[in-house]
GROMACS .gro file of C-alpha atoms in nm:
model
  352
    1MET     CA    1   0.004  -0.005   0.005
    2LYS     CA    2   0.281   0.222   0.088
    3TRP     CA    3   0.451   0.138  -0.238
    4PHE     CA    4   0.128   0.227  -0.427
    5ASN     CA    5   0.092   0.555  -0.263
    6ARG     CA    6   0.460   0.643  -0.336
    7ARG     CA    7   0.398   0.545  -0.699
    8LYS     CA    8   0.097   0.771  -0.710
    9LYS     CA    9   0.301   1.067  -0.580
   10ILE     CA   10   0.575   1.007  -0.825
   11LEU     CA   11   0.322   0.990  -1.109
   12LEU     CA   12   0.153   1.306  -0.992
   13THR     CA   13   0.489   1.495  -0.969
   14LEU     CA   14   0.582   1.374  -1.316
   15GLY     CA   15   0.233   1.494  -1.438
   16ILE     CA   16   0.278   1.839  -1.298
   17LEU     CA   17   0.624   1.863  -1.445
   18CYS     CA   18   0.492   1.771  -1.783
   19ILE     CA   19   0.221   2.036  -1.761
   20LEU     CA   20   0.480   2.300  -1.656
   21SER     CA   21   0.702   2.200  -1.948
   22ALA     CA   22   0.420   2.219  -2.191
   23MET     CA   23   0.335   2.562  -2.071
   24PHE     CA   24   0.705   2.663  -2.109
   25LEU     CA   25   0.711   2.529  -2.459
   26PHE     CA   26   0.379   2.653  -2.603
   27PHE     CA   27   0.321   2.986  -2.411
   28PRO     CA   28   0.564   3.268  -2.514
   29GLU     CA   29   0.776   3.442  -2.249
   30ASP     CA   30   0.658   3.758  -2.100
   31PRO     CA   31   0.729   4.043  -2.344
   32PRO     CA   32   1.039   4.246  -2.244
   33LEU     CA   33   1.022   4.573  -2.088
   34ARG     CA   34   1.037   4.888  -2.304
   35GLU     CA   35   1.169   5.240  -2.252
   36VAL     CA   36   1.064   5.513  -2.504
   37ARG     CA   37   1.184   5.856  -2.469
   38THR     CA   38   1.156   6.174  -2.686
   39PHE     CA   39   1.328   6.514  -2.632
   40PRO     CA   40   1.457   6.815  -2.836
   41VAL     CA   41   1.824   6.828  -2.907
   42MET     CA   42   2.055   6.935  -3.195
   43GLY     CA   43   1.784   7.149  -3.358
   44THR     CA   44   1.547   6.844  -3.396
   45VAL     CA   45   1.378   6.578  -3.197
   46ALA     CA   46   1.544   6.263  -3.069
   47ARG     CA   47   1.363   5.936  -2.995
   48LEU     CA   48   1.502   5.645  -2.800
   49ASP     CA   49   1.324   5.313  -2.812
   50PHE     CA   50   1.490   5.035  -2.602
   51TYR     CA   51   1.395   4.686  -2.502
   52GLY     CA   52   1.534   4.465  -2.213
   53ASN     CA   53   1.458   4.283  -1.901
   54SER     CA   54   1.563   4.543  -1.640
   55ARG     CA   55   1.364   4.873  -1.602
   56THR     CA   56   1.661   5.019  -1.416
   57LEU     CA   57   1.903   4.929  -1.692
   58LEU     CA   58   1.671   5.061  -1.968
   59GLU     CA   59   1.629   5.395  -1.785
   60GLN     CA   60   2.011   5.417  -1.742
   61ALA     CA   61   2.077   5.353  -2.108
   62ALA     CA   62   1.822   5.623  -2.210
   63ASP     CA   63   1.983   5.863  -1.964
   64GLU     CA   64   2.325   5.794  -2.093
   65ALA     CA   65   2.218   5.833  -2.458
   66GLN     CA   66   2.031   6.158  -2.381
   67GLN     CA   67   2.328   6.295  -2.184
   68GLU     CA   68   2.564   6.205  -2.477
   69PHE     CA   69   2.338   6.375  -2.740
   70ARG     CA   70   2.329   6.702  -2.518
   71ARG     CA   71   2.702   6.679  -2.453
   72LEU     CA   72   2.786   6.675  -2.819
   73GLU     CA   73   2.523   6.934  -2.894
   74ALA     CA   74   2.705   7.166  -2.638
   75MET     CA   75   3.035   7.092  -2.831
   76CYS     CA   76   2.913   7.142  -3.191
   77SER     CA   77   2.644   7.411  -3.171
   78ILE     CA   78   2.703   7.717  -3.383
   79TYR     CA   79   2.429   7.909  -3.214
   80ASP     CA   80   2.567   7.884  -2.862
   81PRO     CA   81   2.857   8.133  -2.834
   82GLU     CA   82   3.014   7.938  -2.551
   83SER     CA   83   3.026   7.588  -2.741
   84GLU     CA   84   3.362   7.456  -2.835
   85LEU     CA   85   3.293   7.496  -3.196
   86SER     CA   86   3.199   7.866  -3.161
   87CYS     CA   87   3.503   7.926  -2.962
   88LEU     CA   88   3.712   7.772  -3.240
   89ASN     CA   89   3.545   7.974  -3.511
   90ARG     CA   90   3.597   8.295  -3.309
   91SER     CA   91   3.964   8.243  -3.236
   92ALA     CA   92   4.137   8.006  -3.491
   93PHE     CA   93   4.240   8.277  -3.718
   94GLN     CA   94   4.431   8.473  -3.445
   95ARG     CA   95   4.598   8.166  -3.290
   96PRO     CA   96   4.585   7.790  -3.306
   97PHE     CA   97   4.285   7.640  -3.134
   98HIS     CA   98   4.344   7.317  -2.925
   99CYS     CA   99   4.050   7.074  -2.969
  100SER     CA  100   3.904   6.826  -2.742
  101GLU     CA  101   3.937   6.455  -2.838
  102ASP     CA  102   3.575   6.455  -2.969
  103LEU     CA  103   3.586   6.773  -3.167
  104TRP     CA  104   3.931   6.656  -3.309
  105GLU     CA  105   3.785   6.319  -3.414
  106ILE     CA  106   3.486   6.458  -3.581
  107LEU     CA  107   3.712   6.704  -3.768
  108GLN     CA  108   3.923   6.406  -3.890
  109TYR     CA  109   3.609   6.256  -4.033
  110ALA     CA  110   3.524   6.586  -4.203
  111ARG     CA  111   3.872   6.593  -4.363
  112LYS     CA  112   3.828   6.227  -4.481
  113TYR     CA  113   3.498   6.307  -4.665
  114TYR     CA  114   3.632   6.625  -4.799
  115THR     CA  115   3.904   6.426  -4.970
  116LEU     CA  116   3.663   6.141  -5.072
  117SER     CA  117   3.414   6.383  -5.229
  118ASP     CA  118   3.688   6.596  -5.402
  119GLY     CA  119   3.592   6.889  -5.180
  120ALA     CA  120   3.216   6.860  -5.233
  121PHE     CA  121   3.171   6.778  -4.857
  122ASP     CA  122   3.297   7.091  -4.686
  123VAL     CA  123   3.236   7.186  -4.324
  124THR     CA  124   3.358   7.536  -4.387
  125ILE     CA  125   3.025   7.621  -4.544
  126LYS     CA  126   2.920   7.848  -4.270
  127PRO     CA  127   2.971   8.176  -4.459
  128LEU     CA  128   2.745   8.047  -4.742
  129MET     CA  129   2.479   7.919  -4.504
  130LYS     CA  130   2.472   8.259  -4.339
  131LEU     CA  131   2.455   8.436  -4.671
  132TRP     CA  132   2.157   8.224  -4.785
  133GLY     CA  133   1.955   8.297  -4.474
  134PHE     CA  134   1.991   7.962  -4.288
  135HIS     CA  135   2.128   8.154  -3.982
  136ARG     CA  136   1.928   8.461  -4.028
  137LYS     CA  137   1.622   8.503  -4.263
  138ARG     CA  138   1.639   8.704  -4.574
  139SER     CA  139   1.373   8.797  -4.824
  140THR     CA  140   1.573   8.839  -5.141
  141LEU     CA  141   1.828   8.612  -5.326
  142PRO     CA  142   2.201   8.686  -5.277
  143GLU     CA  143   2.369   8.873  -5.555
  144GLN     CA  144   2.640   8.696  -5.742
  145LYS     CA  145   2.892   8.936  -5.608
  146GLU     CA  146   2.796   8.842  -5.253
  147ILE     CA  147   2.819   8.476  -5.339
  148GLU     CA  148   3.169   8.513  -5.482
  149GLU     CA  149   3.284   8.709  -5.176
  150ALA     CA  150   3.147   8.427  -4.947
  151LYS     CA  151   3.313   8.157  -5.149
  152LYS     CA  152   3.657   8.315  -5.071
  153LEU     CA  153   3.594   8.219  -4.710
  154VAL     CA  154   3.505   7.855  -4.787
  155GLY     CA  155   3.743   7.554  -4.826
  156LEU     CA  156   3.881   7.305  -4.590
  157ASP     CA  157   4.218   7.361  -4.758
  158LYS     CA  158   4.219   7.703  -4.586
  159VAL     CA  159   4.230   7.519  -4.252
  160VAL     CA  160   4.561   7.416  -4.105
  161PHE     CA  161   4.562   7.093  -3.892
  162HIS     CA  162   4.846   7.022  -3.655
  163ASP     CA  163   4.808   6.643  -3.577
  164SER     CA  164   5.067   6.636  -3.319
  165ASP     CA  165   4.889   6.867  -3.062
  166ARG     CA  166   4.531   6.856  -3.203
  167THR     CA  167   4.526   7.213  -3.299
  168VAL     CA  168   4.335   7.402  -3.578
  169ARG     CA  169   4.438   7.726  -3.735
  170PHE     CA  170   4.239   7.934  -4.012
  171SER     CA  171   4.458   8.081  -4.283
  172VAL     CA  172   4.186   8.327  -4.393
  173GLU     CA  173   3.999   8.547  -4.159
  174GLY     CA  174   3.619   8.494  -4.160
  175ILE     CA  175   3.616   8.112  -4.205
  176GLY     CA  176   3.355   7.932  -4.019
  177ILE     CA  177   3.298   7.574  -3.958
  178ASP     CA  178   2.954   7.417  -3.947
  179LEU     CA  179   2.928   7.046  -3.854
  180GLY     CA  180   2.550   7.006  -3.962
  181GLY     CA  181   2.625   6.741  -4.211
  182ILE     CA  182   2.800   6.507  -3.987
  183ALA     CA  183   2.750   6.587  -3.618
  184LYS     CA  184   2.415   6.387  -3.578
  185GLY     CA  185   2.578   6.065  -3.712
  186TYR     CA  186   2.876   6.106  -3.491
  187ALA     CA  187   2.648   6.161  -3.188
  188LEU     CA  188   2.454   5.832  -3.282
  189ASP     CA  189   2.778   5.632  -3.281
  190LYS     CA  190   2.887   5.775  -2.940
  191ALA     CA  191   2.539   5.727  -2.780
  192GLY     CA  192   2.491   5.386  -2.930
  193LYS     CA  193   2.820   5.275  -2.797
  194LYS     CA  194   2.735   5.380  -2.454
  195VAL     CA  195   2.397   5.202  -2.464
  196MET     CA  196   2.549   4.874  -2.582
  197LEU     CA  197   2.827   4.882  -2.325
  198LEU     CA  198   2.548   4.874  -2.068
  199GLY     CA  199   2.419   4.560  -2.218
  200VAL     CA  200   2.112   4.708  -2.403
  201ASN     CA  201   2.128   4.566  -2.748
  202THR     CA  202   1.767   4.585  -2.869
  203GLY     CA  203   1.603   4.893  -2.998
  204ILE     CA  204   1.657   5.211  -3.218
  205LEU     CA  205   1.819   5.553  -3.160
  206ASP     CA  206   1.659   5.811  -3.376
  207LEU     CA  207   1.816   6.160  -3.404
  208GLY     CA  208   1.601   6.369  -3.632
  209GLY     CA  209   1.581   6.095  -3.896
  210ASN     CA  210   1.933   5.972  -3.849
  211LEU     CA  211   1.883   5.626  -3.712
  212PHE     CA  212   2.093   5.352  -3.549
  213CYS     CA  213   1.950   5.010  -3.510
  214LEU     CA  214   2.094   4.810  -3.232
  215PRO     CA  215   2.232   4.459  -3.321
  216ASN     CA  216   1.967   4.232  -3.172
  217PRO     CA  217   1.633   4.203  -3.364
  218PRO     CA  218   1.314   4.356  -3.239
  219PRO     CA  219   1.132   4.148  -2.973
  220GLY     CA  220   0.813   3.949  -3.020
  221LYS     CA  221   0.808   3.961  -3.395
  222LYS     CA  222   0.872   3.699  -3.661
  223ARG     CA  223   1.155   3.887  -3.826
  224ASP     CA  224   1.520   3.926  -3.769
  225ALA     CA  225   1.565   4.289  -3.843
  226TYR     CA  226   1.411   4.635  -3.801
  227ARG     CA  227   1.199   4.762  -4.097
  228ILE     CA  228   1.262   5.129  -4.173
  229GLY     CA  229   1.046   5.328  -4.403
  230ILE     CA  230   1.197   5.569  -4.655
  231ARG     CA  231   0.990   5.882  -4.702
  232ASN     CA  232   0.876   5.993  -5.051
  233PRO     CA  233   1.059   6.328  -5.108
  234LEU     CA  234   0.765   6.444  -5.308
  235ASN     CA  235   0.497   6.345  -5.041
  236LYS     CA  236   0.618   6.348  -4.686
  237ASN     CA  237   0.315   6.157  -4.571
  238GLN     CA  238   0.391   5.859  -4.794
  239ILE     CA  239   0.637   5.568  -4.732
  240MET     CA  240   0.815   5.508  -5.065
  241THR     CA  241   0.991   5.187  -4.969
  242VAL     CA  242   1.104   4.983  -4.676
  243VAL     CA  243   1.439   4.840  -4.577
  244SER     CA  244   1.536   4.570  -4.322
  245MET     CA  245   1.844   4.635  -4.108
  246ARG     CA  246   2.006   4.581  -3.772
  247GLY     CA  247   2.353   4.674  -3.629
  248ALA     CA  248   2.378   4.964  -3.865
  249ALA     CA  249   2.288   5.327  -3.928
  250ILE     CA  250   2.082   5.494  -4.190
  251ALA     CA  251   2.062   5.867  -4.289
  252THR     CA  252   1.867   6.054  -4.551
  253SER     CA  253   1.960   6.393  -4.682
  254GLY     CA  254   1.655   6.553  -4.868
  255ASP     CA  255   1.569   6.891  -5.016
  256TYR     CA  256   1.256   6.881  -4.808
  257GLU     CA  257   1.413   6.853  -4.458
  258ARG     CA  258   1.552   7.196  -4.412
  259TYR     CA  259   1.511   7.484  -4.649
  260VAL     CA  260   1.457   7.864  -4.680
  261VAL     CA  261   1.189   8.021  -4.889
  262ILE     CA  262   1.308   8.320  -5.094
  263ASP     CA  263   1.074   8.491  -5.346
  264GLY     CA  264   0.826   8.205  -5.311
  265ARG     CA  265   1.072   7.934  -5.400
  266HIS     CA  266   1.239   7.695  -5.145
  267TYR     CA  267   1.610   7.627  -5.152
  268THR     CA  268   1.765   7.320  -4.977
  269HIS     CA  269   2.009   7.371  -4.698
  270ILE     CA  270   2.266   7.139  -4.871
  271MET     CA  271   2.506   7.395  -5.023
  272ASP     CA  272   2.742   7.334  -5.311
  273ALA     CA  273   3.069   7.498  -5.210
  274LYS     CA  274   3.184   7.509  -5.584
  275THR     CA  275   2.890   7.725  -5.709
  276GLY     CA  276   2.804   7.885  -5.381
  277CYS     CA  277   2.448   7.792  -5.424
  278PRO     CA  278   2.204   7.533  -5.291
  279VAL     CA  279   2.202   7.198  -5.486
  280SER     CA  280   1.922   7.167  -5.745
  281ASN     CA  281   1.754   6.870  -5.900
  282MET     CA  282   1.851   6.629  -5.632
  283LEU     CA  283   1.559   6.531  -5.414
  284SER     CA  284   1.693   6.275  -5.158
  285VAL     CA  285   1.983   6.038  -5.084
  286SER     CA  286   1.959   5.759  -4.829
  287VAL     CA  287   2.266   5.571  -4.718
  288ILE     CA  288   2.296   5.252  -4.485
  289ALA     CA  289   2.646   5.213  -4.324
  290PRO     CA  290   2.782   5.036  -4.024
  291LYS     CA  291   2.851   5.370  -3.856
  292GLY     CA  292   2.622   5.672  -3.815
  293VAL     CA  293   2.902   5.918  -3.890
  294ASP     CA  294   2.957   5.748  -4.236
  295SER     CA  295   2.584   5.738  -4.319
  296ASP     CA  296   2.540   6.102  -4.236
  297ALA     CA  297   2.850   6.237  -4.409
  298LEU     CA  298   2.795   6.012  -4.710
  299SER     CA  299   2.422   6.108  -4.762
  300THR     CA  300   2.524   6.465  -4.778
  301SER     CA  301   2.829   6.399  -4.995
  302ILE     CA  302   2.643   6.191  -5.252
  303PHE     CA  303   2.356   6.446  -5.250
  304LEU     CA  304   2.627   6.688  -5.373
  305LYS     CA  305   2.808   6.464  -5.620
  306GLY     CA  306   2.555   6.210  -5.733
  307ALA     CA  307   2.583   5.857  -5.866
  308VAL     CA  308   2.954   5.903  -5.970
  309LEU     CA  309   3.046   5.921  -5.601
  310ALA     CA  310   2.791   5.652  -5.507
  311ARG     CA  311   2.962   5.403  -5.740
  312LYS     CA  312   3.307   5.493  -5.603
  313VAL     CA  313   3.186   5.443  -5.244
  314ARG     CA  314   3.026   5.101  -5.330
  315GLU     CA  315   3.352   4.984  -5.505
  316GLU     CA  316   3.550   5.063  -5.193
  317ASN     CA  317   3.300   4.945  -4.931
  318PRO     CA  318   3.027   4.709  -5.074
  319ALA     CA  319   2.858   4.699  -4.718
  320ILE     CA  320   2.735   5.064  -4.783
  321GLN     CA  321   2.385   5.081  -4.942
  322ILE     CA  322   2.269   5.393  -5.128
  323LEU     CA  323   1.943   5.516  -5.275
  324ILE     CA  324   1.928   5.830  -5.486
  325ILE     CA  325   1.608   6.017  -5.600
  326ARG     CA  326   1.661   6.311  -5.825
  327ARG     CA  327   1.496   6.513  -6.109
  328LYS     CA  328   1.609   6.468  -6.459
  329PRO     CA  329   1.795   6.792  -6.538
  330GLU     CA  330   1.652   6.846  -6.886
  331GLN     CA  331   1.312   6.724  -6.778
  332PRO     CA  332   1.256   6.829  -6.416
  333GLU     CA  333   0.909   6.670  -6.404
  334GLN     CA  334   1.058   6.338  -6.462
  335ILE     CA  335   1.186   6.151  -6.152
  336LEU     CA  336   1.490   5.912  -6.165
  337VAL     CA  337   1.568   5.642  -5.898
  338GLU     CA  338   1.911   5.493  -5.868
  339HIS     CA  339   1.990   5.226  -5.603
  340PHE     CA  340   2.319   5.071  -5.511
  341GLY     CA  341   2.320   4.756  -5.302
  342SER     CA  342   2.091   4.463  -5.250
  343VAL     CA  343   1.855   4.588  -4.966
  344TRP     CA  344   1.659   4.816  -5.177
  345GLU     CA  345   1.345   4.694  -5.352
  346LYS     CA  346   1.389   4.661  -5.730
  347GLU     CA  347   1.072   4.870  -5.801
  348ILE     CA  348   1.051   5.191  -5.601
  349ALA     CA  349   0.759   5.402  -5.697
  350VAL     CA  350   0.775   5.778  -5.655
  351ASP     CA  351   0.424   5.933  -5.650
  352ARG     CA  352   0.379   6.307  -5.653
   0.00000   0.00000   0.00000
């Protein structure tokens, strides 16, 4: 009888274990915790969207990413007279300016892309941006004489870099550096690194449309990557195509993002240093790259140089994916789409 009761207990225990095992196998795990945060920074809105199993860790990751964005904003702002970049612009003609490690690093990236783009990507564009009303509104178009005078103050070849002591010196008075085409991508990399060092590897950092997708896929969904929509440059409310990615960054430069309106016409903020005028006919360029600083700088560079530079970049680094949407110069009403890389859909429709 005791043996029988013991056997019943064993069978009952095994039965309970089987039920618990079945529950574990057939019922999904509790969904991970989520931390979503939005805040203004760098002249735009940032959005952090993280997943994990620790509320404390997620909040810490969001805090550190936000602090990193704000720290780099304080370094790179041309509107804050006390920023490191403003101090450099104000004093580098009189004497060499000693850069912090971060400012020096971002300037080295700027030098790299100035060379790669044959001078098209040029962070000394500040005098032209000011002339065209991006720092202070104007109601009339600049005269050609004004443009030519401003162009004399533009050119990274007029900036002397001393690598041994991280100093910068301007060879011409009136030069000004504007890091608007590269700073957001750099900030994404720095913030993303801090987040991953904490152990948060699932989610997205979005800095005004410059995105970095963390390496782990989104939770609770039957796909192994984040799906990112590319906006139609002719209709901001329409998604033109979708790409899947993770562990990489994407940036889009478009003529609809930031512009001034003069005499009823809008002019993009992406300035051609060679002509001294905003770029025309190009609508948008999207670039996917392993690092945010590369996607940011390349989207601007290719917006300026077009498919010629896109092909050169792809030959040197096949991991980079590029999508160009532009107007046909001789027929502005006709839209051309060029894609370089395997992630873009073969047929991409651009509806007006």
